[in-house]
mmCIF file of C-alpha atoms in Angstrom:
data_model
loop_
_atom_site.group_PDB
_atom_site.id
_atom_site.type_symbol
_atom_site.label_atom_id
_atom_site.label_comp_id
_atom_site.label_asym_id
_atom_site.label_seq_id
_atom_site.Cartn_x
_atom_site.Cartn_y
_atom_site.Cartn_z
ATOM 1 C CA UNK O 244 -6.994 41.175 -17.651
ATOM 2 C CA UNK O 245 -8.759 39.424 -20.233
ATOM 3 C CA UNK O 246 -11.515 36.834 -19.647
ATOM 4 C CA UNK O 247 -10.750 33.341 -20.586
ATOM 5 C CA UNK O 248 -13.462 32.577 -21.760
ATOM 6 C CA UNK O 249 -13.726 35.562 -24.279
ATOM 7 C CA UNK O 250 -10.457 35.039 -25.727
ATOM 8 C CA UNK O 251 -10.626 32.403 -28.371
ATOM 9 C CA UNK O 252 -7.622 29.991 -28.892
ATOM 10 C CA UNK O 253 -6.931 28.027 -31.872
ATOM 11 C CA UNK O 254 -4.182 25.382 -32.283
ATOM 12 C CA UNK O 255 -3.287 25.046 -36.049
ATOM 13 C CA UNK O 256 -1.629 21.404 -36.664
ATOM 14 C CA UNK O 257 -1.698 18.387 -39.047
ATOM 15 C CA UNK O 258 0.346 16.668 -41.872
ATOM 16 C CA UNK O 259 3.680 18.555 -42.406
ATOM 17 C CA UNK O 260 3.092 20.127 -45.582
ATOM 18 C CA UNK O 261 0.039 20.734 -45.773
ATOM 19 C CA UNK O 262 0.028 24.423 -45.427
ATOM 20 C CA UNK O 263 0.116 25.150 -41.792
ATOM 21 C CA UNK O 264 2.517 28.523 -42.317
ATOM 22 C CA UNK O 265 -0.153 30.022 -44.819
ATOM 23 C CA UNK O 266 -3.252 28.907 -42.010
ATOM 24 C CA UNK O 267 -1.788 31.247 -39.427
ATOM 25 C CA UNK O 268 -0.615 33.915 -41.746
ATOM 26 C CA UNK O 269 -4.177 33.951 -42.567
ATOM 27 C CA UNK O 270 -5.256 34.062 -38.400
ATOM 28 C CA UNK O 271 -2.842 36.767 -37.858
ATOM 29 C CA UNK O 272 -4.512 38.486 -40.459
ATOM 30 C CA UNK O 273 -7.688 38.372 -38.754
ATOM 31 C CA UNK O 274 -5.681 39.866 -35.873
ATOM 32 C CA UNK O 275 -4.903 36.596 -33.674
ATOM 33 C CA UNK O 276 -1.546 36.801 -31.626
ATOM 34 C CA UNK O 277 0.171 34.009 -33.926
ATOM 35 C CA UNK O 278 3.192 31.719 -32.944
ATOM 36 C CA UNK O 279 4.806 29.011 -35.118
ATOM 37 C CA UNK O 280 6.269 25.818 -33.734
ATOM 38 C CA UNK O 281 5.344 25.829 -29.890
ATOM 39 C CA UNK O 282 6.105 22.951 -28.391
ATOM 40 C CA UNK O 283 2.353 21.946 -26.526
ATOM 41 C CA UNK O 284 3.640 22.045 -23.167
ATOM 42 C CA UNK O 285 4.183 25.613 -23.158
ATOM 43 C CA UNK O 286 0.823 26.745 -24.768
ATOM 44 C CA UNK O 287 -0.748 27.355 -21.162
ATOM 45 C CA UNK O 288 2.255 29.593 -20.237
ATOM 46 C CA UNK O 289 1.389 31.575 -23.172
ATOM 47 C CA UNK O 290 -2.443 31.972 -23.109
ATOM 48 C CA UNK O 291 -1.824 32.480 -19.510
ATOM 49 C CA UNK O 292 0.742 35.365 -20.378
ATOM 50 C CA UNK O 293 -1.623 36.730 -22.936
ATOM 51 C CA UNK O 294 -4.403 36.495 -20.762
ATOM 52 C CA UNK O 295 -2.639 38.448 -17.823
ATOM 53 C CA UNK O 296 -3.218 42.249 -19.918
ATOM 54 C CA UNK O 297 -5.406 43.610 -21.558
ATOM 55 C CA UNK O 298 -4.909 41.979 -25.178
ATOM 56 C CA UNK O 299 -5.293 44.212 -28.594
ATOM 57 C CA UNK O 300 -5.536 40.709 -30.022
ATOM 58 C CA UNK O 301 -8.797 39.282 -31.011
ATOM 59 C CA UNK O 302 -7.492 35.915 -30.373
ATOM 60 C CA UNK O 303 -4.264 33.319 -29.845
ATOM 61 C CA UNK O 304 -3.289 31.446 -32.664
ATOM 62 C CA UNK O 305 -0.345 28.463 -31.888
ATOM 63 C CA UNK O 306 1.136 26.554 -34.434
ATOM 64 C CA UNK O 307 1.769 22.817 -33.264
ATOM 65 C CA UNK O 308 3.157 19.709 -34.970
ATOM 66 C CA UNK O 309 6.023 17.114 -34.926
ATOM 67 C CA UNK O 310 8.875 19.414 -35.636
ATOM 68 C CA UNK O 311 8.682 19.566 -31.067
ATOM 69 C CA UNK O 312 9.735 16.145 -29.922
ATOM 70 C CA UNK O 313 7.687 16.204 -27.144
ATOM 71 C CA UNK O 314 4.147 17.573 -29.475
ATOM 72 C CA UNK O 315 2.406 14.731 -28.359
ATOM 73 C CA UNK O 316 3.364 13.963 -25.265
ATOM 74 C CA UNK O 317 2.560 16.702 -23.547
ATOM 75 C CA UNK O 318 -0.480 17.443 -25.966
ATOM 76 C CA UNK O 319 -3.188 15.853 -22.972
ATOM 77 C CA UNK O 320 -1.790 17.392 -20.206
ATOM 78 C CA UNK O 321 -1.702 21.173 -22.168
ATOM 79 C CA UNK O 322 -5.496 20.665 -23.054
ATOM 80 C CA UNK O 323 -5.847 19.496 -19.234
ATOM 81 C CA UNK O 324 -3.998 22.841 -18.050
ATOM 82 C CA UNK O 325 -5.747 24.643 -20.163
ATOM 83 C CA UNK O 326 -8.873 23.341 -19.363
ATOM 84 C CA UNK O 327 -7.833 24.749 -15.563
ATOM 85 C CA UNK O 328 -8.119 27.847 -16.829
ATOM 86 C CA UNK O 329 -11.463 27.974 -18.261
ATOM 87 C CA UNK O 330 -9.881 27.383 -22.083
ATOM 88 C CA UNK O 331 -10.881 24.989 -24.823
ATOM 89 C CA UNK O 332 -8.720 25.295 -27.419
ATOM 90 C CA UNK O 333 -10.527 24.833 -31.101
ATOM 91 C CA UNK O 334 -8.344 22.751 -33.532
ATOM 92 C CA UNK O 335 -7.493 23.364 -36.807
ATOM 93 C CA UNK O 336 -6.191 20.450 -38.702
ATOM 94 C CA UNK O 337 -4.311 20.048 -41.946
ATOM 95 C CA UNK O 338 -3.522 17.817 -44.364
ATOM 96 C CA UNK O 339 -3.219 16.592 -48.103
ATOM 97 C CA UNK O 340 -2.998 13.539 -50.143
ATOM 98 C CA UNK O 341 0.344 11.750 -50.228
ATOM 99 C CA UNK O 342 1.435 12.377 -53.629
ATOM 100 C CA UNK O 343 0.744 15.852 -53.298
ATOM 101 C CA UNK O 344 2.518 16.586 -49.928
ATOM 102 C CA UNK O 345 5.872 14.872 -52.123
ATOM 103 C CA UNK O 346 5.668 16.838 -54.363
ATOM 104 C CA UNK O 347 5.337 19.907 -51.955
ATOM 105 C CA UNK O 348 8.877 18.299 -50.356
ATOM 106 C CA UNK O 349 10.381 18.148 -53.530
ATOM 107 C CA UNK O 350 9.714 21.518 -54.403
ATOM 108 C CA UNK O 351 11.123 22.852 -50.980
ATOM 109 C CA UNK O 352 13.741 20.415 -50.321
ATOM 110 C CA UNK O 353 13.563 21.058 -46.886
ATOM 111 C CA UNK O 354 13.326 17.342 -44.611
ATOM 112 C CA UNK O 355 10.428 16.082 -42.781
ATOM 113 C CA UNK O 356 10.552 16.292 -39.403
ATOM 114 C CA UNK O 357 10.218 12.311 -38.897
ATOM 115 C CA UNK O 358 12.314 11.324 -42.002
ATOM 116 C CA UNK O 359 15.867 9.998 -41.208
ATOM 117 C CA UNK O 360 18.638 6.997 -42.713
ATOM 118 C CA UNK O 361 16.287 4.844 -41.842
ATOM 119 C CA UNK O 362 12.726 6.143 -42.753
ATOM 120 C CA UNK O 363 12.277 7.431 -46.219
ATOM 121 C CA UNK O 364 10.022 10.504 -46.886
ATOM 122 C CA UNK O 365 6.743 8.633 -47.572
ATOM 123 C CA UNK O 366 7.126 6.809 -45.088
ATOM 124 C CA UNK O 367 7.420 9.438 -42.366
ATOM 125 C CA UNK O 368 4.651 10.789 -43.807
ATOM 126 C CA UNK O 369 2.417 7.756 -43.112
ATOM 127 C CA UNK O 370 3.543 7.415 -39.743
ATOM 128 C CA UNK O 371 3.357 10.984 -38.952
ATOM 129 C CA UNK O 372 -0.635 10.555 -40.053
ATOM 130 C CA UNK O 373 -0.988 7.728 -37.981
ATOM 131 C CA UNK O 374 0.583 9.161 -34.915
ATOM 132 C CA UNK O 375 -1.755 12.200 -35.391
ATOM 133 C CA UNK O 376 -4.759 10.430 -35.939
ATOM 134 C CA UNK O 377 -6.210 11.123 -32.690
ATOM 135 C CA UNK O 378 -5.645 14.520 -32.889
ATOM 136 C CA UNK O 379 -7.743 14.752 -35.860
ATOM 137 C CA UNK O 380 -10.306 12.713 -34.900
ATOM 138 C CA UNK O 381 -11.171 15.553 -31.998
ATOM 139 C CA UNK O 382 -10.362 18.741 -34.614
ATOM 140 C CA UNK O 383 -13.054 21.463 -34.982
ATOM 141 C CA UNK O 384 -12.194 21.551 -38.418
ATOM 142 C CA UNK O 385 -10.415 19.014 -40.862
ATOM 143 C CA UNK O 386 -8.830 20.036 -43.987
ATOM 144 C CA UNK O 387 -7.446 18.560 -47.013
ATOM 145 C CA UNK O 388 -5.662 21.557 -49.005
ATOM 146 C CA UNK O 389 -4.263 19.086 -51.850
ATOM 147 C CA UNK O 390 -6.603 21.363 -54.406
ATOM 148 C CA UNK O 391 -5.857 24.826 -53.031
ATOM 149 C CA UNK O 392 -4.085 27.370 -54.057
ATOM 150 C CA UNK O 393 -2.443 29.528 -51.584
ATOM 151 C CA UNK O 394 -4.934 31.860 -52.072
ATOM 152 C CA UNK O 395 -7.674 29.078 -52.294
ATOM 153 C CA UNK O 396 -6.578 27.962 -48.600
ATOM 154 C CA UNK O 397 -7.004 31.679 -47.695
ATOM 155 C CA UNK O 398 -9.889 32.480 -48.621
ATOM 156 C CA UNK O 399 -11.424 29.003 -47.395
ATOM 157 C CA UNK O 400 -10.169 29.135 -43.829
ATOM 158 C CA UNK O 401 -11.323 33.072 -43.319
ATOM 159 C CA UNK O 402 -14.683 31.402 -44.404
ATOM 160 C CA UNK O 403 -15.352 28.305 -42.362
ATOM 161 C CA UNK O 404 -13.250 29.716 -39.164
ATOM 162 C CA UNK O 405 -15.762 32.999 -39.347
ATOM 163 C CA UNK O 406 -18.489 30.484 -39.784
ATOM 164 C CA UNK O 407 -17.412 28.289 -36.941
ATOM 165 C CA UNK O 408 -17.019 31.089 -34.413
ATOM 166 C CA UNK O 409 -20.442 32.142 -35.023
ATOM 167 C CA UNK O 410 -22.301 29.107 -34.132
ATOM 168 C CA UNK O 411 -20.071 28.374 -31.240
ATOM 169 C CA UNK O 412 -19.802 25.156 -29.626
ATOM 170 C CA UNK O 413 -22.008 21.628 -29.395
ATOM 171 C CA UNK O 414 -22.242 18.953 -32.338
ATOM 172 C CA UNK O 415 -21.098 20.130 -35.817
ATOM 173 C CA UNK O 416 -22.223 19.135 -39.302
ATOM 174 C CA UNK O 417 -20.044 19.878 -42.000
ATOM 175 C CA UNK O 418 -22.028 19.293 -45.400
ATOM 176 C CA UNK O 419 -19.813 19.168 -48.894
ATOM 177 C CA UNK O 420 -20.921 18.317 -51.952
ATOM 178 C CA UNK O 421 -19.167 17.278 -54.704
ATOM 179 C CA UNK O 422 -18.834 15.765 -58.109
ATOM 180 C CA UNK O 423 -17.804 11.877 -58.838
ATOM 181 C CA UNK O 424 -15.879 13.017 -61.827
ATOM 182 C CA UNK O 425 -13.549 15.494 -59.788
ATOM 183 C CA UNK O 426 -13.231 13.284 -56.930
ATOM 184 C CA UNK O 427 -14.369 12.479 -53.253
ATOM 185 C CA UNK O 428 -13.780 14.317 -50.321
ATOM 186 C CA UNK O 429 -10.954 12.781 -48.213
ATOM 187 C CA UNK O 430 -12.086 14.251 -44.776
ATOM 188 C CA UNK O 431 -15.723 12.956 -45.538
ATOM 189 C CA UNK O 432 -17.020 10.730 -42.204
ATOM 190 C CA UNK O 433 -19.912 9.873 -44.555
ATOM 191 C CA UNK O 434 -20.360 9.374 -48.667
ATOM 192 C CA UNK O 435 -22.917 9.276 -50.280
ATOM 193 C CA UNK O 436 -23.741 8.212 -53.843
ATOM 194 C CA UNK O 437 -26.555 10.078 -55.287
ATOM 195 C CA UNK O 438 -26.275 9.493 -58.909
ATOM 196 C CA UNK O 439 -30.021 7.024 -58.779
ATOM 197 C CA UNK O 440 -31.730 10.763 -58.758
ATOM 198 C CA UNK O 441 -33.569 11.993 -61.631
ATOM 199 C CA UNK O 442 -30.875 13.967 -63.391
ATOM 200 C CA UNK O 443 -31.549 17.355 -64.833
ATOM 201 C CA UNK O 444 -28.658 17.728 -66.799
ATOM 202 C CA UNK O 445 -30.635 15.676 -69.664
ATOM 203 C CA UNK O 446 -32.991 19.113 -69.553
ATOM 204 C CA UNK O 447 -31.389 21.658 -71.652
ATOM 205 C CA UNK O 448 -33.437 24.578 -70.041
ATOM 206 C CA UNK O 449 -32.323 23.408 -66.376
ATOM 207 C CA UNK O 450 -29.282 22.650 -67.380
ATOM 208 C CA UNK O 451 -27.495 26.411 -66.578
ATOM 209 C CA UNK O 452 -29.563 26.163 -63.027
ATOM 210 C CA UNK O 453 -27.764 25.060 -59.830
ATOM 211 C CA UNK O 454 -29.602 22.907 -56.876
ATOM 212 C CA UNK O 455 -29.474 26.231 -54.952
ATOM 213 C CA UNK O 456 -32.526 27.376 -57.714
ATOM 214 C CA UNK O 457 -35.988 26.064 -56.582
ATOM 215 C CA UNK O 458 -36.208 24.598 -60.300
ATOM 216 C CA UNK O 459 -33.855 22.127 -59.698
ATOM 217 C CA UNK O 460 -34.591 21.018 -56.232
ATOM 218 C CA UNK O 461 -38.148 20.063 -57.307
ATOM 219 C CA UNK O 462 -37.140 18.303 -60.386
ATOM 220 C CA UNK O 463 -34.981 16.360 -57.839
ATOM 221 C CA UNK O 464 -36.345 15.970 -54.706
ATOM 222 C CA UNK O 465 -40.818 16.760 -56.360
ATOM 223 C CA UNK O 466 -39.947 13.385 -58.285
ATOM 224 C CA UNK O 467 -41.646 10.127 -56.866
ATOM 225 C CA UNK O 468 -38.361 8.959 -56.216
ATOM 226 C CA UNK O 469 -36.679 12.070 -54.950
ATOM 227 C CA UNK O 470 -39.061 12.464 -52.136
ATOM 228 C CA UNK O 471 -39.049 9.248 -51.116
ATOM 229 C CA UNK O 472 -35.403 8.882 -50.512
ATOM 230 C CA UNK O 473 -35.311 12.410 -48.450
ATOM 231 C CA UNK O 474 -37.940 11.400 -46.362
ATOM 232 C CA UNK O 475 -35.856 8.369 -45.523
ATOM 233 C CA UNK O 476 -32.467 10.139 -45.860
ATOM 234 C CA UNK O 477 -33.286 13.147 -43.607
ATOM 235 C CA UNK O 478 -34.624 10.342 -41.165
ATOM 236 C CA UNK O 479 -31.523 8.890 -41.401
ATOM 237 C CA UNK O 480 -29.438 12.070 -41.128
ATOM 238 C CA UNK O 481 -31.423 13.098 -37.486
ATOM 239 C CA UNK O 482 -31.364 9.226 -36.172
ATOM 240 C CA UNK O 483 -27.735 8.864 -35.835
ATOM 241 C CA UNK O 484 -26.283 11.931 -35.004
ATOM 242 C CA UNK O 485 -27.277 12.188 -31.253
ATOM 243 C CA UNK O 486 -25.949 8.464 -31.650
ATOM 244 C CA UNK O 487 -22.323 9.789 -32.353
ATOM 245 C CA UNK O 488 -22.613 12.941 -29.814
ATOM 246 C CA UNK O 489 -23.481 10.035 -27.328
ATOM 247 C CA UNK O 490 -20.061 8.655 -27.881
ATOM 248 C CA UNK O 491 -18.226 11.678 -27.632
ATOM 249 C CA UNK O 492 -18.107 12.712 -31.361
ATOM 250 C CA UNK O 493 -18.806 16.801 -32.206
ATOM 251 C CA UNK O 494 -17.942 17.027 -35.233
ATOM 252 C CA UNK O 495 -18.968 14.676 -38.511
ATOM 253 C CA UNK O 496 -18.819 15.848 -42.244
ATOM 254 C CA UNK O 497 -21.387 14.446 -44.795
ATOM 255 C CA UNK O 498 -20.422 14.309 -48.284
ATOM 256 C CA UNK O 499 -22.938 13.885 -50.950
ATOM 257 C CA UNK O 500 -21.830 13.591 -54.334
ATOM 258 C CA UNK O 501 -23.537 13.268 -58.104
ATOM 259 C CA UNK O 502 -22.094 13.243 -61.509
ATOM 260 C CA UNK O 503 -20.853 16.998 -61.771
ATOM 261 C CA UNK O 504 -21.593 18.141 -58.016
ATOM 262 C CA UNK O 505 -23.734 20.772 -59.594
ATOM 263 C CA UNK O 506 -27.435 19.628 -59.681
ATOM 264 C CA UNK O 507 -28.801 16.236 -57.712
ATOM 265 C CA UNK O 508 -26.415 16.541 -54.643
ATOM 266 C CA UNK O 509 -26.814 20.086 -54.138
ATOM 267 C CA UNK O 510 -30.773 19.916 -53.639
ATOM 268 C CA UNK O 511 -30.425 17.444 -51.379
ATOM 269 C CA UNK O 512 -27.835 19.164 -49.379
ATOM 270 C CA UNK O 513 -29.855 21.492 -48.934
ATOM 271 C CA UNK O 514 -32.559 20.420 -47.693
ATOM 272 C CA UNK O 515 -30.357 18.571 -45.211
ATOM 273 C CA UNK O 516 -28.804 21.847 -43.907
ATOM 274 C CA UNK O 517 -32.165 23.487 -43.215
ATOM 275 C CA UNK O 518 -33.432 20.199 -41.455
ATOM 276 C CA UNK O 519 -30.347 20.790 -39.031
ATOM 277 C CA UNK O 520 -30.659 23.890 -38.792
ATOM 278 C CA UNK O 521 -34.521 23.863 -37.556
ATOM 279 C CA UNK O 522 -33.259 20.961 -35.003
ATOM 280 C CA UNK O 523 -30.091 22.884 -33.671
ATOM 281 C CA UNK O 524 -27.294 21.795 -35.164
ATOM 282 C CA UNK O 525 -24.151 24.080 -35.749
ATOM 283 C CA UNK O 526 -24.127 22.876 -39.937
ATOM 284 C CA UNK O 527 -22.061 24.461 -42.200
ATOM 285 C CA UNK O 528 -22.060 23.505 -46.284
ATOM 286 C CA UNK O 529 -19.726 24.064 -48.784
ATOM 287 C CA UNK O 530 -20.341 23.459 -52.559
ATOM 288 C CA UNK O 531 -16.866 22.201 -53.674
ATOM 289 C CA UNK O 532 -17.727 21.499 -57.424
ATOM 290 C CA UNK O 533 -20.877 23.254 -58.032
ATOM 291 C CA UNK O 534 -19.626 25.806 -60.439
ATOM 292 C CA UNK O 535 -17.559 23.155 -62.047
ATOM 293 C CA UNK O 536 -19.914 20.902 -62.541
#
């Protein structure tokens, strides 16, 4: 029999859409037991079933979402159940801008779960966001795949889920940065604006360079006005976080953001990831933009 507490569980959900088939192609690749549209209330009969032998798996994988009836209702009392048996499911949630998750429709022609005579696409779309909002809100990871590829969402969830199973559970600090010009991150808790940073794009030698080369970060953060602001912003960072984990929040994703993504808001990243790190903090960072920047 396998431990429960050895034998990670992960319930893929979010907008429909959004790419939930590919996410646990992708987990049975990593050799999770997968399943695709369980309705929640039977999730403990299965990890309980699984549990029972001696699994070959290195993990259960259940895909959950509106196309059951009853997904949310019984949603609390499977996590309670579970809970019973010494499992915390980790939740991975997806979703994508509006237009984009249309378009995805279009292309498929297949009907959304909520639609109906009465309720046109977008609009069960909307209200299938809002009903799922507080699923979200408690998700291990949060995902917005409306720039991925399939291969792109692949590739991405192999990396964070790897990354998130390593620094197991407590408070988690997602860190993305990103350029203006391409956009801003839609599962950001936090934005921040960093374009007021001496800028060394104007530099044609540093120009090439990336914030991850020490060049860079002390152009940006060796300048009067660079250090200044980290001192403050790292003080910032560290003052509210226990804050949030005080009201029951583990999990908050910072998104800092210059021009291009490549330069200003990479230093500074940076340096906020190591600060975390020294204090404790599961942090992960991902440079969305940098090598478009």
């Amino acid at each position: 029999m396998t431990p429960a507490n050895t034998f990670p569980m992960v319930v893929v959900t979010g907008i429909s859409g959004s790419g939930k088939s590919t996410a646990l192609k992708v987990f049975e690749d990593l050799g999770f037991f997968c399943i695709d549209g369980l309705p929640s209330g039977m999730s403990p009969k299965i990890a309980d079933l699984i549990l029972k032998q001696d699994s070959k798996y290195r993990g259960l994988a259940l895909g959950m979402d509106m196309r059951q009836p009853e997904f949310l209702e019984g949603w609390d009392t499977a996590l309670e159940e579970l809970a019973n048996m010494g499992i915390t499911p980790q939740v991975l949630f997806l979703e994508a801008k509006l237009g984009v998750l249309m378009r995805r429709y279009a292309t498929t022609r297949r009907p959304h779960p909520l639609e109906s005579q009465s309720l046109g696409l977008e609009q069960a779309l909307e209200q299938e966001k809002s009903l799922l909002d507080p699923i979200r809100a408690n998700a291990e990871l949060v995902l917005d795949t409306s720039d991925y590829s399939v291969h792109d969402l692949r590739r991405v969830i192999q990396t964070k889920w790897s990354a998130i199973e390593e620094l197991g559970r407590g408070m988690r600090v997602h860190i993305i940065t990103f350029g203006f010009k391409y956009g801003v991150p839609s599962e950001a808790d936090f934005v921040f604006d960093l374009r007021f940073l001496p800028n060394p794009y104007f530099d044609k030698s540093l120009r090439p360079l990336s914030g991850l080369d020490e060049a860079i970060a002390d152009y940006v953060l060796g300048s009067e006005v660079g250090a200044k602001f980290n001192e403050k912003f790292l003080e910032f960072i560290t003052y509210v976080l226990p804050l949030y984990a005080d009201e029951g929040r583990y999990r908050i994703t910072l998104a800092l953001g210059c021009t291009g993504g490549r330069h200003r808001s990479v230093s500074v990243a940076e340096s906020v990831l190591a600060t975390l790190k020294e204090k404790g903090y599961a942090v992960t960072i991902e440079h969305r933009h940098m090598e478009l920047g």
